Coordinates of C-alpha atoms in Angstrom, one line a residue:
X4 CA 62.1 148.0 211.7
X5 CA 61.8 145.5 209.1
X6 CA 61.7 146.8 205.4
X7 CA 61.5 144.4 201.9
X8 CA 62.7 146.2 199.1
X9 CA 61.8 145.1 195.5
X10 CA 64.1 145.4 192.5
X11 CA 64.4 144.4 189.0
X12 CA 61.4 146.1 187.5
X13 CA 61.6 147.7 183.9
X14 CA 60.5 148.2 180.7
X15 CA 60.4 145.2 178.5
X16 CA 58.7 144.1 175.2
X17 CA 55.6 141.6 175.3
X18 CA 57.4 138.6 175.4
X19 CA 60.0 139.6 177.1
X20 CA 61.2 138.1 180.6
X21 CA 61.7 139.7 184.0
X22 CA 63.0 138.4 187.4
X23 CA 61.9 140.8 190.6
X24 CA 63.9 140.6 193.5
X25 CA 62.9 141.5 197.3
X26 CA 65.1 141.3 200.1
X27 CA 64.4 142.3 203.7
X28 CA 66.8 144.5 205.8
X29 CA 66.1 145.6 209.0
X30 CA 66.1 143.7 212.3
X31 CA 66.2 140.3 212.2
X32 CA 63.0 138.5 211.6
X33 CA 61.4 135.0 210.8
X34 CA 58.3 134.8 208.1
X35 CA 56.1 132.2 207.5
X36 CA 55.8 133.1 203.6
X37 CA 56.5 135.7 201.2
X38 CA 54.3 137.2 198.3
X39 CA 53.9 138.9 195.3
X40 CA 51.1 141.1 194.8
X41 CA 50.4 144.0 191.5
X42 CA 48.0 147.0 191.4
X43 CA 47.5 148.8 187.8
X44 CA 46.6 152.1 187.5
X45 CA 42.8 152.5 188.4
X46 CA 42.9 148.6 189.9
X47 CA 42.7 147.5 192.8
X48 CA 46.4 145.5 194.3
X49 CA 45.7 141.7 193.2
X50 CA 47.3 138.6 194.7
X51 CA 50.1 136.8 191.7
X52 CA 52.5 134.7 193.3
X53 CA 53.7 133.1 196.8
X54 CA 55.7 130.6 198.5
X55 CA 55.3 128.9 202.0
X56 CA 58.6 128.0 203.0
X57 CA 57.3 124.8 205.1
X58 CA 56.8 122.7 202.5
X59 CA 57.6 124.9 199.4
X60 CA 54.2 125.0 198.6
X61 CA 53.4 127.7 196.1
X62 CA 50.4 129.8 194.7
X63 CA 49.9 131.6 191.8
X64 CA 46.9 133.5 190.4
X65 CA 45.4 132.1 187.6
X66 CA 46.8 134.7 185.2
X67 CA 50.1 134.2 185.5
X68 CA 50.5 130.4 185.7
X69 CA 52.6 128.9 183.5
X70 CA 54.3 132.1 183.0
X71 CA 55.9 133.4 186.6
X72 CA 57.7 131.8 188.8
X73 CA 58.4 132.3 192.9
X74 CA 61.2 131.1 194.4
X75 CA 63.2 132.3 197.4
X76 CA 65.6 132.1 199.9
X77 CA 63.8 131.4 204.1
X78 CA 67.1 131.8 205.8
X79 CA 67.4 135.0 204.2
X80 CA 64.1 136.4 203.2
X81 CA 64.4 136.8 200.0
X82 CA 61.6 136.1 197.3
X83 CA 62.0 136.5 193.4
X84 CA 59.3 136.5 190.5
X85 CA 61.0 134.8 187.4
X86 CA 58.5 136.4 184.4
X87 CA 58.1 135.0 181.3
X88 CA 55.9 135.5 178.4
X89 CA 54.7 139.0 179.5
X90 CA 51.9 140.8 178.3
X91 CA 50.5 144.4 178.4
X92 CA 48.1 143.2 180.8
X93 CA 50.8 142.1 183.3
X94 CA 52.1 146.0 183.7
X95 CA 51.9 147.3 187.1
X96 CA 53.6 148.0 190.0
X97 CA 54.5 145.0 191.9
X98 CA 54.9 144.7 195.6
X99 CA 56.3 142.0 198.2
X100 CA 55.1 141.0 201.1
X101 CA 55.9 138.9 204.0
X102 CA 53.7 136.9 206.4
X103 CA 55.0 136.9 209.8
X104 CA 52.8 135.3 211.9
X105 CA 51.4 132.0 211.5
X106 CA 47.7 131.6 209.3
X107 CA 46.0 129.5 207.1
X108 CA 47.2 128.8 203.8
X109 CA 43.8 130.2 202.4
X110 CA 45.8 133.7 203.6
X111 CA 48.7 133.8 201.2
X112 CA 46.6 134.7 198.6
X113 CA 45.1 137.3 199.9
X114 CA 47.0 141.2 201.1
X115 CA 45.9 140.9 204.7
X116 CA 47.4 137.8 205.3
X117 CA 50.4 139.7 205.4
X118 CA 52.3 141.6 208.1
X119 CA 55.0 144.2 205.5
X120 CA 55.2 145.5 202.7
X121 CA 57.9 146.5 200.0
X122 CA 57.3 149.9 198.2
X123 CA 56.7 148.2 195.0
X124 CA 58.7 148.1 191.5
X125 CA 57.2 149.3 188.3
X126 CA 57.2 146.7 185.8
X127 CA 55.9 148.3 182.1
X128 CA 55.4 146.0 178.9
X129 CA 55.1 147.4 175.6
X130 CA 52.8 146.1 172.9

């Protein structure tokens, strides 16, 4: 069974920084892409950041860029979300994800392009 497990979340000042982690354990497995995806209270989960590791390409929603970063490690599936600048808005819990089988890039921006799921990490910013 494969299982992603975020860390890294916290409380932190707007303005502040943050770097989430997510590393799978579990059997051994090969993904396509990873992602990072928030839900705030009362919200529905929305799409941030995520890499394609042919290529490097990455995606970002439009609120965050400039400000997050996704990077990661293929060989070991591992993804982080560098956060800069953070604002009240950007509280939530975040989640990873990892794509598994082969689809369109049009997919990585969206939560059924992906196969799991990590159980999320709060992340709270303080005004």
């Amino acid at each position: 069974q494969v299982q992603l497990v975020e860390s890294g979340g916290g409380l932190v000042q707007a303005g502040g920084s943050l770097r989430l982690s997510c590393a799978a354990s579990g059997r051994t497995f090969s993904s396509y892409g990873m992602g990072w995806f928030r839900q705030a209270p009362g919200k529905e989960r929305e799409f941030v950041a995520a890499i394609k590791w042919s290529g490097g390409n990455t995606y970002y929603a439009d609120s965050v860029k400039g400000r997050f970063t996704i990077s990661g490690d293929n060989a070991k599936n591992t993804v982080f979300l560098q956060m800069n600048s953070l604002v009240p808005e950007d509280a939530a819990v975040y989640y990873c994800a990892a794509q598994t089988s082969w689809r369109t890039s049009y997919t990585y921006t969206r939560s059924y392009g992906y196969d799991y799921w990590g159980q999320g990490t709060q992340v709270t910013v303080s005004s």
